[in-house]
Amino acid sequence: MRVIRGLARILIACLFAGLSRECVAADGPQQRSVLVLEEADFRSPFYSEIFAGIRTAAKQNGKSNTVIYGESLDLARFPGPDYELSLVGHLKTKYAQRPIDVIVSIGVASAKFLQKRKQDIWPAAPVVYGFVPDLPETRALFLPDTTAVFARVRPTHLLTAARAIVPDLTRVVLVGEAWKNPLVYGHWKQDFAAAMPDLEVIDLSGAVLREVRSRVASLPDRSAILTSAMYSDGEGTYYAPASALARVAESANRPIIITSDTFLGRSGVGGFLLLPEIIGREAGEVAMRILDGEAPSSIAPFSGDNVRPIFDWRQLKRWNVDEANLPPGSEVRFRQPTFWEQYYWHSAIIAGVVLVQALMITILLRERRLRFMAEVEARQRMSELAHMNRRATAGEMSVSLAHELNQPLAAILINAETAQQILQSPAPDFGEIRDILNHIRRDDQRAAEVIGRLRSFLKRDPTERSELDLNATVGEVFRFLSVQALTHDVELVMQPSSADIRVKGDKIQLQQAILNLVVNGMEAVAHLPDERRRVVGRTSLTEGNLALVSIADKGDGILAEKVAEIFKPFFTTKAQGMGIGLSIAHTIVQAHGGRIWAENVPSGGVVFHVSLPLAAPR
């Protein structure tokens, strides 16, 4: 029975042991806690960024079971032992059931508080000191089982920044309460004397804000203002440090050297600035190492990378500061970007579009020039071709021309022989001789006109456009071709318009075009019966300020499918034709801004129309 009872007790013990292990597993890993004690108000930008840096370090640690508490001691605005005692009671009560694994102390005032009060509240918690200067007086505040990350703007840093802004610096003005605290700037008087023995120092750290504003409003040249945090105007009104400094800047007539990244862009020109977010992150990383098992005593206090030379570009321009004078590695913020920097992609795209457009314009201009040169060459070739066409036409008309010249020459010969016989008579009749000479002169002029028309037709003058009488221009063509028409027994009929029609163009070229149409009509009717051997030319005005020349014949017409092709080069329906007469006419008319077309007449034959723009009225 006793054995059974013993076994039952063993089973119950095992059962409870298993249940306890399951409960521990269900609870998960134990929660870790960090308490951040800040000497000032969490709501100020500087301390708010420090706290944010600590949270960033905790998040990067990768342990989600870390809780961070924060307390603002606010000792600068509420000094005195009574307030400290009330804080001790408050914190003991608040964290009685909240064990703290690591304390992160921010600021000298917080370190002093812990030195006196930590044993009463968190006796066993290790401490990481942050935002404290590396001074013997500060190290004396450190408790056992602690470490520190130092952050300090040295007095020589302030002088270096001031001399970069004011190269001929002879005077500095100290503003802010921290200058009175040896745990912040240490022995700044000795540091200044060692760096610049002849430097004049005006210490306004104990003056009220009203006096400070008055003094900094009328500082002489070669001066600079060195600032530290201000929490009060000295007359009962408390400020955030940035607000207090802004009030000083409103009156200052010389550049202000600042000490915090959170002041930049509000009042000061810059300097060696504390970076609160980095201060918090560095302290938070050390706290995470302690939570992960490292002993604080094994982590030697070190100076963090939390002070850097940073300046406001706008203030540099205001005080005409050469950036080459700034300390090496300086960062310049709020720089107004150049147009190219601000609109780099826009400018690049626009420049690309402009370049493409310029390239396209260049190509188009080149193509235009090539086209122009081709047109000039084409006109020259057309002129040469038209000239050859005229010579060929003149050759075809040689028989007719010889016949037309033979008549006046024969008459001249007969009249000359008659006059010679009269002169050989004993009593010559001089009146009759006078008549004979008049006849000889008339026949000579007639022959000269024939030769003149031929020379005018064959000459190859440069293109010259002028205002022309269209009726007279077409009439000359019909008169010139009259001999050839007689030879081929073709009747030429010219029906000029009763109105005065004036066009602008090259007379020789237009006559060439009309001549080709008339010759084409004569050839079309040369083989037909007498009643159809007729070519009629008409001039008229049409709507749209256009002149119209029509050349009609009674030939066989043009096949409907060939009407659109007859003006193409080398197209011909004649066995011996070259196919260039109508093409030359088409080119000449188009070059004069006109239009040429052909249409069959229902009663038989074809009519060619040439429309030309009228000359502008004078």
XYZ file of C-alpha atoms in Angstrom:
618
model
C 0.000 0.000 0.000
C 2.835 2.316 0.871
C 4.502 1.454 -2.415
C 1.357 2.397 -4.290
C 1.153 5.700 -2.448
C 4.823 6.427 -3.262
C 4.276 5.740 -6.919
C 1.208 8.010 -6.949
C 3.207 10.827 -5.384
C 5.947 10.407 -7.981
C 3.388 10.503 -10.796
C 1.750 13.634 -9.375
C 5.174 15.331 -9.077
C 6.010 14.510 -12.701
C 2.639 15.782 -13.806
C 3.155 19.111 -12.032
C 6.687 19.376 -13.447
C 5.359 18.865 -17.012
C 2.613 21.408 -16.488
C 5.075 23.945 -15.109
C 7.317 23.513 -18.188
C 4.335 24.016 -20.511
C 3.355 27.205 -18.641
C 6.868 28.615 -18.974
C 6.880 27.775 -22.658
C 3.489 29.422 -23.073
C 4.665 32.594 -21.358
C 7.535 32.894 -23.874
C 10.840 34.693 -23.262
C 11.099 37.008 -20.295
C 10.410 40.686 -20.997
C 13.399 43.062 -20.861
C 13.062 46.689 -19.750
C 15.067 49.874 -20.287
C 14.434 53.116 -18.413
C 15.545 56.372 -20.065
C 16.124 59.211 -17.618
C 16.439 62.550 -19.360
C 17.494 65.671 -17.523
C 15.103 67.917 -19.494
C 11.670 67.731 -21.094
C 10.956 64.869 -23.503
C 8.907 67.258 -25.601
C 11.901 69.392 -26.629
C 13.267 68.456 -30.074
C 16.750 67.625 -28.779
C 15.676 65.112 -26.111
C 12.880 63.772 -28.257
C 15.447 62.811 -30.915
C 17.671 61.177 -28.273
C 14.749 58.996 -27.160
C 13.975 58.166 -30.808
C 17.597 57.075 -31.292
C 17.373 54.721 -28.308
C 14.191 53.164 -29.685
C 15.937 52.718 -33.062
C 18.798 50.848 -31.378
C 16.313 48.569 -29.586
C 14.483 47.834 -32.823
C 17.719 47.052 -34.669
C 18.683 44.660 -31.854
C 15.946 42.402 -33.125
C 14.538 41.494 -29.711
C 10.838 42.304 -29.758
C 10.477 41.640 -26.030
C 12.225 44.891 -24.968
C 10.092 47.603 -23.399
C 11.434 51.151 -23.039
C 10.220 53.514 -20.342
C 11.002 57.193 -20.301
C 11.119 59.804 -17.553
C 11.770 63.562 -17.858
C 13.447 64.783 -14.700
C 13.179 68.424 -15.879
C 15.736 69.489 -13.292
C 16.711 72.689 -15.107
C 13.259 74.208 -14.634
C 12.565 72.636 -11.244
C 15.757 72.657 -9.172
C 15.969 71.987 -5.412
C 15.947 69.078 -2.946
C 12.213 69.116 -2.349
C 11.511 68.459 -6.020
C 14.139 65.700 -6.055
C 12.551 64.034 -3.046
C 9.154 64.151 -4.715
C 10.719 62.533 -7.773
C 12.165 59.723 -5.651
C 8.804 58.937 -4.109
C 7.043 59.142 -7.449
C 9.523 56.866 -9.224
C 9.623 54.289 -6.416
C 5.868 54.008 -6.450
C 5.614 54.002 -10.251
C 8.212 51.263 -10.814
C 7.558 49.174 -7.693
C 6.116 46.374 -9.861
C 8.224 47.134 -12.951
C 11.746 45.755 -12.599
C 14.301 47.804 -14.601
C 17.118 45.889 -16.316
C 19.143 48.874 -17.642
C 19.013 52.614 -16.972
C 20.094 55.012 -19.719
C 20.949 58.348 -18.091
C 20.917 61.345 -20.462
C 22.738 64.493 -19.370
C 24.915 65.644 -16.479
C 21.932 66.596 -14.275
C 20.522 63.096 -14.651
C 23.895 61.594 -13.708
C 24.037 63.739 -10.577
C 20.487 62.656 -9.660
C 21.395 58.986 -9.978
C 24.549 59.453 -7.910
C 22.429 60.625 -4.989
C 19.147 58.758 -5.475
C 19.688 55.541 -7.458
C 20.298 53.391 -4.384
C 16.867 54.374 -3.088
C 14.991 53.466 -6.260
C 16.898 50.974 -8.497
C 19.827 49.708 -6.450
C 20.687 46.761 -8.713
C 20.118 48.258 -12.217
C 23.249 48.922 -14.336
C 23.591 52.400 -15.862
C 24.667 53.678 -19.304
C 25.533 57.371 -19.190
C 24.889 59.316 -22.384
C 25.265 62.954 -23.438
C 27.950 63.679 -20.841
C 31.368 65.298 -21.448
C 34.558 63.366 -20.913
C 35.798 65.381 -17.927
C 37.255 64.263 -14.600
C 34.413 66.035 -12.807
C 31.892 64.057 -14.837
C 33.596 60.678 -14.383
C 33.471 61.307 -10.643
C 29.673 61.088 -10.874
C 29.711 57.567 -12.352
C 28.484 54.764 -10.091
C 29.963 51.257 -10.026
C 28.783 48.764 -12.645
C 28.250 51.527 -15.214
C 29.620 52.685 -18.555
C 29.301 55.820 -20.662
C 29.120 57.196 -24.211
C 30.596 60.691 -24.161
C 29.191 63.582 -26.210
C 30.803 66.962 -25.910
C 31.316 70.179 -27.882
C 34.703 71.382 -26.723
C 35.365 75.114 -26.213
C 38.060 74.867 -28.885
C 35.394 73.544 -31.286
C 33.416 76.723 -30.742
C 36.468 78.886 -31.383
C 37.359 76.933 -34.531
C 33.835 77.445 -35.921
C 33.852 81.132 -34.933
C 37.178 81.759 -36.681
C 35.876 80.021 -39.810
C 32.908 82.407 -39.877
C 34.880 85.506 -38.753
C 38.477 85.006 -39.958
C 39.732 88.160 -38.184
C 37.990 87.240 -34.915
C 39.052 89.278 -31.852
C 36.019 89.032 -29.580
C 33.492 86.411 -28.489
C 30.279 86.787 -26.479
C 29.149 83.869 -24.296
C 25.374 83.369 -24.110
C 23.555 80.569 -22.247
C 23.488 78.995 -18.812
C 25.791 76.052 -19.553
C 28.879 78.309 -19.534
C 28.445 78.544 -15.765
C 28.445 74.758 -15.351
C 31.978 73.291 -15.155
C 30.516 69.850 -15.896
C 29.532 70.990 -19.421
C 32.328 73.135 -20.849
C 34.916 72.441 -18.177
C 37.677 75.015 -17.866
C 36.786 77.018 -20.945
C 38.730 80.099 -19.846
C 42.002 78.172 -19.873
C 41.094 76.551 -23.197
C 40.321 79.935 -24.807
C 43.518 81.471 -23.440
C 45.602 78.611 -24.793
C 43.993 78.791 -28.234
C 43.830 82.607 -28.595
C 45.754 84.530 -25.929
C 44.565 87.950 -27.140
C 40.895 86.971 -27.429
C 38.434 89.289 -25.668
C 35.655 87.356 -23.920
C 32.351 88.965 -22.910
C 30.555 86.582 -20.535
C 26.761 87.080 -20.570
C 25.963 83.609 -19.183
C 24.609 85.115 -15.962
C 22.684 87.981 -17.587
C 18.911 88.033 -18.002
C 17.529 87.582 -21.503
C 16.497 91.229 -21.766
C 20.058 92.401 -21.154
C 21.480 89.766 -23.489
C 19.251 90.936 -26.349
C 20.329 94.521 -25.764
C 24.045 93.711 -25.671
C 24.129 91.505 -28.777
C 22.277 94.124 -30.827
C 25.275 96.466 -30.989
C 28.363 94.285 -31.053
C 31.398 95.627 -32.930
C 32.855 94.010 -35.996
C 35.167 91.002 -35.692
C 32.855 89.530 -33.036
C 30.970 86.236 -32.768
C 28.354 84.914 -30.345
C 28.975 81.489 -28.725
C 25.810 79.902 -27.369
C 24.739 77.128 -25.045
C 21.293 76.013 -23.912
C 19.026 78.588 -22.245
C 15.939 77.538 -20.294
C 14.896 80.824 -18.695
C 14.968 84.553 -19.260
C 16.307 84.938 -15.736
C 13.172 86.795 -14.648
C 10.753 83.954 -14.033
C 9.783 82.950 -17.581
C 10.945 79.581 -18.895
C 11.600 78.745 -22.543
C 12.529 75.805 -24.680
C 16.222 76.284 -25.597
C 15.431 76.759 -29.298
C 12.851 79.454 -28.516
C 15.210 81.308 -26.167
C 17.982 81.238 -28.761
C 15.590 82.490 -31.434
C 14.833 85.544 -29.295
C 18.560 86.256 -29.000
C 18.970 85.879 -32.764
C 16.210 88.421 -33.388
C 18.445 91.138 -31.917
C 21.947 89.895 -32.752
C 23.980 91.858 -35.274
C 26.823 89.314 -35.445
C 26.892 85.611 -36.402
C 25.813 83.046 -33.786
C 27.741 79.802 -33.271
C 25.422 77.045 -32.063
C 25.987 73.614 -30.501
C 22.987 71.461 -31.447
C 21.672 70.025 -34.680
C 18.147 70.980 -33.555
C 19.071 74.693 -33.527
C 20.250 74.711 -37.145
C 17.961 76.504 -39.550
C 16.330 78.578 -36.814
C 18.927 81.111 -35.748
C 22.594 80.154 -35.824
C 25.122 79.918 -38.619
C 26.285 76.476 -37.442
C 29.353 74.995 -35.776
C 30.382 71.682 -34.255
C 26.914 70.338 -33.534
C 25.668 67.630 -31.233
C 23.585 65.060 -33.129
C 20.888 63.928 -30.649
C 19.588 61.020 -32.698
C 23.099 59.531 -32.892
C 23.658 60.225 -29.172
C 20.530 58.197 -28.360
C 21.367 55.424 -30.789
C 24.903 54.988 -29.419
C 23.664 54.862 -25.809
C 20.853 52.494 -26.838
C 23.283 50.124 -28.570
C 25.352 49.859 -25.373
C 22.175 49.202 -23.365
C 21.225 46.404 -25.778
C 24.667 44.820 -25.306
C 24.121 44.808 -21.537
C 20.655 43.273 -21.956
C 22.245 40.594 -24.158
C 24.548 39.603 -21.285
C 27.639 41.824 -21.366
C 28.750 43.292 -18.061
C 28.808 47.113 -17.978
C 32.275 47.042 -16.438
C 33.582 45.197 -19.506
C 32.452 48.054 -21.791
C 34.932 50.890 -21.446
C 33.477 54.409 -21.663
C 34.132 55.885 -25.129
C 33.548 59.058 -27.148
C 30.824 58.611 -29.715
C 30.728 59.904 -33.279
C 28.032 62.388 -32.337
C 29.624 65.823 -32.950
C 30.197 67.045 -36.507
C 30.838 70.422 -38.224
C 27.553 71.451 -39.853
C 26.592 74.885 -41.210
C 23.559 76.678 -42.640
C 24.175 77.719 -46.271
C 21.778 80.667 -45.966
C 23.630 82.065 -42.953
C 26.964 81.563 -44.703
C 25.686 83.726 -47.547
C 24.320 86.308 -45.141
C 27.730 86.754 -43.485
C 29.701 86.380 -46.751
C 31.559 83.306 -45.536
C 33.864 81.496 -47.951
C 33.117 77.772 -47.695
C 36.819 77.067 -48.185
C 37.384 78.464 -44.668
C 35.104 75.894 -43.015
C 36.643 73.040 -40.980
C 37.560 69.914 -42.976
C 34.655 67.537 -43.482
C 32.028 70.223 -42.899
C 28.484 69.577 -44.032
C 26.504 72.485 -45.485
C 22.732 72.203 -45.236
C 19.834 74.156 -46.740
C 21.882 74.829 -49.844
C 19.637 76.215 -52.535
C 20.162 73.930 -55.512
C 21.140 75.426 -58.812
C 18.653 75.329 -61.627
C 20.510 72.345 -63.103
C 20.548 70.501 -59.759
C 16.887 71.232 -59.034
C 15.618 70.374 -62.492
C 18.287 67.918 -63.611
C 15.967 65.397 -65.243
C 13.657 68.073 -66.611
C 16.634 69.937 -68.076
C 18.145 66.738 -69.433
C 14.869 65.793 -71.111
C 14.383 69.302 -72.500
C 17.993 69.406 -73.661
C 17.533 66.018 -75.289
C 14.348 67.165 -77.013
C 16.054 70.379 -78.157
C 19.030 68.403 -79.479
C 16.739 66.006 -81.297
C 14.767 68.922 -82.707
C 17.988 70.693 -83.693
C 19.186 67.503 -85.387
C 15.863 67.101 -87.162
C 15.878 70.767 -88.203
C 19.443 70.381 -89.478
C 18.460 67.296 -91.434
C 15.367 69.037 -92.796
C 17.390 72.128 -93.751
C 19.914 69.912 -95.464
C 17.152 68.057 -97.248
C 15.581 71.382 -98.167
C 18.874 72.617 -99.555
C 19.406 69.388 -101.462
C 15.859 69.640 -102.762
C 16.402 73.272 -103.738
C 19.622 72.376 -105.530
C 17.849 69.474 -107.217
C 15.045 71.799 -108.295
C 17.573 74.299 -109.637
C 19.336 71.530 -111.499
C 15.995 70.189 -112.708
C 15.020 73.646 -113.980
C 18.370 73.906 -115.721
C 17.879 70.493 -117.284
C 14.318 71.443 -118.184
C 15.580 74.661 -119.736
C 18.170 72.722 -121.710
C 15.572 70.177 -122.726
C 13.134 72.931 -123.707
C 15.885 74.595 -125.727
C 16.609 71.337 -127.499
C 12.895 70.960 -128.051
C 12.764 74.417 -129.645
C 15.745 73.624 -131.855
C 14.102 70.388 -132.904
C 10.889 72.273 -133.648
C 12.842 74.870 -135.613
C 14.484 72.069 -137.560
C 11.085 70.622 -138.419
C 9.993 74.104 -139.511
C 13.094 74.735 -141.649
C 11.275 74.040 -144.905
C 8.444 76.363 -143.982
C 10.888 79.019 -142.840
C 12.846 78.709 -146.069
C 9.618 79.100 -148.019
C 8.581 82.133 -145.985
C 12.021 83.751 -146.421
C 12.135 82.847 -150.129
C 9.112 85.022 -150.967
C 10.508 88.367 -149.684
C 13.976 87.521 -150.989
C 12.629 86.725 -154.442
C 10.592 89.931 -154.434
C 13.691 91.900 -153.409
C 15.664 90.352 -156.280
C 12.978 91.128 -158.860
C 12.608 94.714 -157.621
C 16.371 95.205 -157.649
C 16.677 93.922 -161.250
C 13.762 96.122 -162.334
C 15.348 99.173 -160.730
C 18.635 98.368 -162.485
C 16.928 98.223 -165.909
C 15.136 101.511 -165.263
C 18.393 103.182 -164.317
C 19.955 102.010 -167.642
C 17.291 103.841 -169.684
C 18.204 107.296 -171.063
C 15.480 108.976 -168.970
C 14.930 106.874 -165.808
C 11.680 107.342 -163.933
C 12.881 108.156 -160.440
C 9.380 108.046 -158.990
C 9.085 104.407 -160.037
C 12.556 103.704 -158.648
C 11.419 105.271 -155.325
C 8.459 102.896 -155.219
C 10.718 99.948 -156.001
C 13.042 100.867 -153.139
C 10.067 101.111 -150.748
C 9.033 97.620 -151.828
C 12.579 96.340 -151.291
C 12.648 97.837 -147.764
C 9.238 96.341 -146.929
C 10.315 92.860 -148.111
C 13.565 93.160 -146.199
C 11.669 94.005 -142.987
C 9.404 91.052 -143.620
C 12.407 88.691 -143.892
C 13.990 90.280 -140.827
C 10.814 89.656 -138.815
C 10.923 85.964 -139.777
C 14.556 85.683 -138.733
C 13.893 87.712 -135.540
C 11.070 85.427 -134.516
C 13.323 82.426 -135.098
C 16.181 83.931 -133.090
C 13.827 84.861 -130.252
C 12.450 81.368 -130.230
C 15.864 79.727 -130.244
C 17.705 81.992 -127.797
C 18.583 80.547 -124.357
C 18.387 83.437 -121.913
C 18.279 82.969 -118.123
C 14.824 82.656 -116.609
C 13.390 86.125 -116.095
C 9.823 86.636 -114.977
C 7.970 89.803 -115.764
C 4.419 90.942 -116.307
C 3.104 89.758 -119.701
C 0.121 90.418 -121.928
C -1.233 86.890 -122.337
C -3.210 87.699 -125.509
C -0.097 89.070 -127.233
C 2.137 86.243 -125.960
C -0.171 83.505 -127.319
C -0.755 85.496 -130.541
C 3.003 85.574 -131.272
C 3.100 81.775 -131.018
C 0.297 81.442 -133.541
C 1.973 83.903 -135.936
C 5.296 82.086 -135.591
C 3.643 78.764 -136.444
C 1.572 80.152 -139.313
C 4.136 79.166 -141.973
C 4.361 75.597 -140.649
C 0.559 75.492 -140.582
C 0.422 76.502 -144.256
C 2.966 73.822 -145.088
C 0.824 71.158 -143.413
C -2.375 72.772 -144.745
C -3.688 73.252 -141.184
C -5.795 76.238 -140.280
C -4.653 78.106 -137.158
C -7.303 80.270 -135.508
C -6.534 82.623 -132.596
C -9.489 83.908 -130.563
C -8.066 86.329 -127.950
C -10.137 87.532 -125.034
C -11.632 90.973 -125.293
C -10.354 91.657 -121.752
C -6.785 92.620 -120.957
C -5.214 89.546 -119.370
C -1.890 89.981 -117.634
C 0.158 87.253 -116.001
C 3.625 87.111 -114.492
C 6.099 84.672 -115.944
C 8.944 83.986 -118.322
C 7.816 84.836 -121.830
C 10.046 82.361 -123.672
C 9.091 79.458 -121.395
C 5.342 80.175 -121.589
C 5.527 80.496 -125.371
C 7.421 77.200 -125.473
C 4.602 75.497 -123.524
C 1.867 76.984 -125.767
C 3.891 76.168 -128.923
C 4.213 72.516 -127.857
C 0.434 72.299 -127.382
C -0.271 73.927 -130.752
C 2.282 71.739 -132.569
C 0.782 68.696 -130.844
C -2.670 69.755 -132.142
C -1.360 70.354 -135.702
C 0.202 66.902 -135.766
C -3.060 65.384 -134.469
C -5.101 66.739 -137.418
C -2.475 66.668 -140.214
C -3.747 63.340 -141.566
C -7.463 64.183 -141.345
C -9.857 65.564 -143.968
C -9.750 69.307 -144.759
C -12.780 70.206 -142.635
C -11.061 68.806 -139.529
C -7.586 70.246 -140.150
C -8.050 73.094 -137.740
C -6.474 74.192 -134.408
C -8.106 76.930 -132.322
C -6.488 78.928 -129.532
C -8.517 80.913 -126.986
C -7.699 83.082 -123.992
C -10.183 83.955 -121.277
C -10.649 84.817 -117.579
C -12.046 82.311 -115.106
C -13.163 82.417 -111.488
C -10.525 82.646 -108.817
C -8.375 85.313 -110.530
C -7.071 82.852 -113.093
C -6.218 83.225 -116.768
C -7.102 80.332 -119.077
C -5.476 79.352 -122.405
C -7.283 76.623 -124.389
C -5.831 74.862 -127.458
C -8.472 72.751 -129.234
C -8.185 70.452 -132.260
C -10.552 68.238 -134.223
C -8.356 65.149 -134.041
C -9.144 61.637 -132.876
C -8.917 62.512 -129.158
C -7.115 60.645 -126.358
C -7.988 57.259 -124.972
C -9.663 57.719 -121.580
C -7.122 55.506 -119.781
C -4.253 57.548 -121.262
C -5.445 61.041 -120.276
C -3.583 60.906 -116.933
C -0.341 59.650 -118.572
C 0.169 62.009 -121.525
C 2.142 64.525 -119.435
C 4.635 61.942 -118.174
C 8.152 62.175 -119.635
C 8.770 60.040 -122.732
C 5.148 58.969 -123.035
C 4.050 59.159 -126.682
C 1.583 57.562 -129.073
C 3.516 58.660 -132.189
C 5.881 56.342 -134.020
C 8.575 59.033 -134.313
C 7.716 61.008 -131.152
C 10.111 61.598 -128.224
C 7.389 62.070 -125.628
C 8.863 65.242 -124.113
C 6.745 68.049 -125.629
C 3.762 67.727 -123.285
C 6.042 66.871 -120.334
C 7.993 70.110 -120.893
C 4.737 72.069 -121.119
C 3.525 70.468 -117.876
C 6.795 71.322 -116.065
C 6.775 74.937 -117.284
C 3.162 75.513 -116.268
C 3.678 74.012 -112.819
C 6.810 76.141 -112.315
C 4.591 79.205 -112.965
C 2.094 78.127 -110.291
C -0.448 77.008 -112.866
C -2.201 73.829 -113.920
C -2.450 71.983 -117.242
C -4.923 69.288 -118.194
C -6.606 67.744 -121.257
C -10.146 66.635 -121.946
C -11.874 64.996 -124.885
C -14.565 66.934 -126.675
C -17.831 64.989 -127.248
C -18.050 66.206 -130.857
C -14.513 64.942 -131.543
C -11.010 66.101 -130.789
C -9.315 67.211 -127.625
C -8.760 70.511 -125.835
C -5.755 71.346 -123.666
C -6.277 73.881 -120.868
C -3.620 75.944 -119.153
C -4.633 78.010 -116.113
C -2.246 80.647 -114.733
C -2.571 83.051 -111.788
C -3.173 86.654 -112.772
C -0.508 89.238 -112.051
C -1.149 91.359 -108.963
C -2.858 94.629 -109.881
C -0.621 97.676 -109.805
